[in-house]
Tab-separated table of C-alpha atoms in Angstrom:
chain	number	residue	atom	x	y	z
K	18	THR	CA	81.776	51.759	96.400
K	19	THR	CA	80.425	54.731	98.310
K	20	HIS	CA	76.933	54.793	99.752
K	21	HIS	CA	74.740	56.918	101.990
K	22	THR	CA	71.900	54.520	102.811
K	23	HIS	CA	68.675	55.014	100.867
K	24	HIS	CA	68.808	58.814	100.884
K	25	GLY	CA	71.348	58.992	98.107
K	26	ILE	CA	74.366	61.046	97.241
K	27	TRP	CA	73.611	64.593	96.137
K	28	HIS	CA	77.115	65.720	95.148
K	29	ALA	CA	80.668	64.368	95.067
K	30	ALA	CA	84.087	65.954	94.451
K	31	PHE	CA	87.673	64.722	94.149
K	32	SER	CA	90.534	65.893	96.348
K	33	PRO	CA	93.304	67.941	94.699
K	34	ASP	CA	95.586	64.864	94.643
K	35	ASP	CA	92.771	62.626	93.252
K	36	ARG	CA	93.291	60.098	96.080
K	37	CYS	CA	90.052	60.884	97.950
K	38	LEU	CA	86.557	62.045	97.234
K	39	VAL	CA	83.888	63.647	99.360
K	40	SER	CA	80.235	62.742	98.942
K	41	CYS	CA	77.262	64.730	100.237
K	42	SER	CA	74.073	63.108	101.374
K	43	LEU	CA	70.434	63.942	101.860
K	44	TYR	CA	70.945	61.842	105.007
K	45	TYR	CA	72.573	64.848	106.746
K	46	THR	CA	76.171	63.685	106.292
K	47	ALA	CA	79.279	64.101	104.196
K	48	HIS	CA	81.848	61.311	103.899
K	49	VAL	CA	85.449	61.269	102.703
K	50	TRP	CA	86.481	58.121	100.849
K	51	ASN	CA	89.707	56.595	99.561
K	52	VAL	CA	89.278	56.370	95.782
K	53	ASP	CA	91.318	53.139	95.460
K	54	ASP	CA	89.563	50.960	98.042
K	55	GLY	CA	86.334	52.839	98.875
K	56	MET	CA	87.174	52.940	102.577
K	57	SER	CA	86.269	55.909	104.738
K	58	VAL	CA	89.286	58.105	105.550
K	59	SER	CA	87.593	60.548	107.925
K	60	PRO	CA	85.005	60.518	110.659
K	61	VAL	CA	81.487	61.119	109.305
K	62	LEU	CA	80.866	64.854	108.917
K	63	GLN	CA	77.470	65.138	110.604
K	64	HIS	CA	75.026	67.971	109.842
K	65	SER	CA	71.491	68.821	110.959
K	66	ASP	CA	69.918	68.803	107.472
K	67	PHE	CA	70.607	67.931	103.816
K	68	VAL	CA	74.194	68.446	102.638
K	69	TRP	CA	74.032	69.899	99.129
K	70	HIS	CA	77.636	70.505	98.175
K	71	ALA	CA	81.246	70.130	99.293
K	72	ALA	CA	84.671	71.258	98.152
K	73	PHE	CA	88.230	70.374	99.087
K	74	HIS	CA	90.664	73.072	100.175
K	75	PRO	CA	93.582	73.285	97.707
K	76	ASP	CA	95.934	71.661	100.251
K	77	GLY	CA	93.569	68.684	100.567
K	78	ARG	CA	93.422	68.797	104.390
K	79	LEU	CA	90.131	70.699	104.755
K	80	ILE	CA	86.638	70.327	103.324
K	81	ALA	CA	83.866	72.907	103.176
K	82	THR	CA	80.237	71.764	103.144
K	83	ALA	CA	77.027	73.587	102.180
K	84	CYS	CA	73.917	72.641	104.105
K	85	HIS	CA	70.162	73.198	103.906
K	86	ASP	CA	70.234	74.259	107.595
K	87	GLN	CA	71.516	77.690	106.441
K	88	THR	CA	75.145	76.940	107.265
K	89	ALA	CA	78.499	76.290	105.681
K	90	ARG	CA	81.182	74.456	107.615
K	91	ILE	CA	84.925	74.005	107.261
K	92	TRP	CA	86.170	70.639	108.493
K	93	ASP	CA	89.557	69.103	109.233
K	94	ILE	CA	89.480	65.832	107.301
K	95	GLU	CA	91.762	63.936	109.670
K	96	THR	CA	89.859	64.751	112.866
K	97	GLY	CA	86.363	65.386	111.488
K	98	LYS	CA	86.204	68.550	113.616
K	99	LEU	CA	85.253	72.078	112.599
K	100	VAL	CA	88.238	74.406	112.195
K	101	VAL	CA	86.221	77.658	112.435
K	102	PRO	CA	82.814	78.445	113.929
K	103	ILE	CA	79.816	77.480	111.794
K	104	ILE	CA	79.228	80.014	109.007
K	105	ARG	CA	75.601	81.166	109.081
K	106	HIS	CA	73.346	82.485	106.307
K	107	GLU	CA	69.716	83.636	106.042
K	108	ASP	CA	68.656	80.669	103.862
K	109	SER	CA	69.913	77.312	102.598
K	110	VAL	CA	73.557	77.292	101.512
K	111	ASP	CA	73.768	75.378	98.232
K	112	TYR	CA	77.356	75.841	96.982
K	113	VAL	CA	80.854	76.256	98.362
K	114	CYS	CA	84.265	76.688	96.766
K	115	PHE	CA	87.731	77.670	97.947
K	116	SER	CA	89.940	80.242	96.262
K	117	PRO	CA	92.982	78.754	94.471
K	118	ASP	CA	95.292	79.899	97.286
K	119	GLY	CA	92.876	78.571	99.939
K	120	GLN	CA	92.589	81.902	101.764
K	121	TYR	CA	88.888	82.376	101.001
K	122	LEU	CA	85.701	80.352	100.883
K	123	ALA	CA	82.805	81.442	98.683
K	124	THR	CA	79.271	80.374	99.612
K	125	GLY	CA	76.157	80.538	97.443
K	126	CYS	CA	72.839	80.911	99.255
K	127	ARG	CA	69.169	80.618	98.285
K	128	ASP	CA	68.605	84.216	99.386
K	129	ALA	CA	70.296	85.144	96.047
K	130	SER	CA	73.573	86.113	97.703
K	131	THR	CA	77.130	84.925	97.460
K	132	ARG	CA	79.509	85.624	100.329
K	133	LEU	CA	83.243	85.481	100.831
K	134	TRP	CA	84.779	84.250	104.089
K	135	GLU	CA	88.317	84.028	105.447
K	136	THR	CA	89.180	80.341	105.589
K	137	SER	CA	91.412	80.807	108.641
K	138	SER	CA	88.795	82.570	110.793
K	139	GLY	CA	85.376	82.028	109.201
K	140	LEU	CA	84.843	85.803	109.235
K	141	PRO	CA	83.041	87.507	106.316
K	142	VAL	CA	85.005	89.500	103.760
K	143	GLY	CA	83.024	92.528	102.595
K	144	ALA	CA	79.303	92.737	101.944
K	145	PRO	CA	77.310	89.954	100.289
K	146	LEU	CA	77.457	89.837	96.490
K	147	ARG	CA	73.789	90.284	95.530
K	148	GLN	CA	72.191	88.724	92.468
K	149	LEU	CA	68.652	88.768	91.133
K	150	ILE	CA	68.239	85.010	91.402
K	151	VAL	CA	69.667	82.108	93.387
K	152	PRO	CA	73.239	81.077	92.498
K	153	LYS	CA	73.467	77.719	90.716
K	154	GLY	CA	77.227	77.484	90.791
K	155	LEU	CA	80.444	79.199	91.875
K	156	ALA	CA	83.993	79.097	90.545
K	157	PHE	CA	87.101	81.095	91.310
K	158	HIS	CA	89.221	82.217	88.388
K	159	PRO	CA	92.659	80.544	88.535
K	160	ASP	CA	94.219	83.926	89.415
K	161	GLY	CA	92.062	84.023	92.595
K	162	ARG	CA	91.131	87.663	91.998
K	163	ARG	CA	87.756	86.971	90.385
K	164	LEU	CA	84.731	84.836	91.214
K	165	LEU	CA	82.170	83.545	88.727
K	166	THR	CA	78.564	83.133	89.891
K	167	CYS	CA	76.029	81.366	87.699
K	168	GLN	CA	72.234	81.529	87.798
K	169	GLU	CA	69.380	80.121	85.721
K	170	TRP	CA	66.237	82.148	85.193
K	171	GLY	CA	63.264	80.102	86.416
K	172	GLY	CA	63.499	77.051	84.148
K	173	THR	CA	63.715	79.135	80.961
K	174	GLY	CA	67.094	77.724	79.983
K	175	THR	CA	68.584	81.213	79.997
K	176	GLY	CA	71.681	81.274	82.118
K	177	TYR	CA	73.266	84.321	83.656
K	178	ALA	CA	76.861	84.570	84.739
K	179	ARG	CA	78.537	87.346	86.644
K	180	LEU	CA	82.281	87.686	87.039
K	181	TRP	CA	83.070	89.557	90.248
K	182	ASP	CA	86.282	91.518	90.799
K	183	LEU	CA	87.108	90.617	94.403
K	184	ALA	CA	89.191	93.751	94.985
K	185	THR	CA	86.204	96.022	94.274
K	186	LEU	CA	83.296	93.552	94.722
K	187	HIS	CA	81.855	94.816	91.440
K	188	GLY	CA	80.519	92.352	88.912
K	189	SER	CA	80.086	92.298	85.169
K	190	HIS	CA	76.916	90.739	83.807
K	191	ALA	CA	76.517	88.564	80.742
K	192	ALA	CA	73.500	86.528	79.673
K	193	LEU	CA	74.370	83.041	78.511
K	194	ASN	CA	71.511	81.370	76.669
K	195	HIS	CA	71.712	77.594	76.884
K	196	GLY	CA	68.159	77.045	75.619
């Protein structure tokens, strides 16, 4: 059983080998748990505000977290220490995901931008990918050359997805109506 006191778990994700999971809390923490026995396998990953989202690196040794304090962080699971300087945004960071090869981290921010970062250095790659509305999800294509960003238009049920070519940073646009 995993628990984050009375503030609840906001998001959880499995490790690539399915042996661990990470949970994100509104209690300013992320925890890594052993799936079989529910025991903690990492020091608590402490933040200064709500932790909205987390993702495992494809090799399973790192975790990225997205935080309301306008930051994303890349952690070493074993030590619980940051592996690159804190990645800063202009607004709350709500989503993170690693590229399939682990070289890049994508972050989705409430300022309606998505950014790419080098996992090894934490440095930005290119200009922000600008959207009209706040990203509601991110996913790399399995080939690692494209990134999908998803948005929802103000509670209307109309979803928008954009598939970005990471070589050119140009995106296609398709409306997906889920209403």
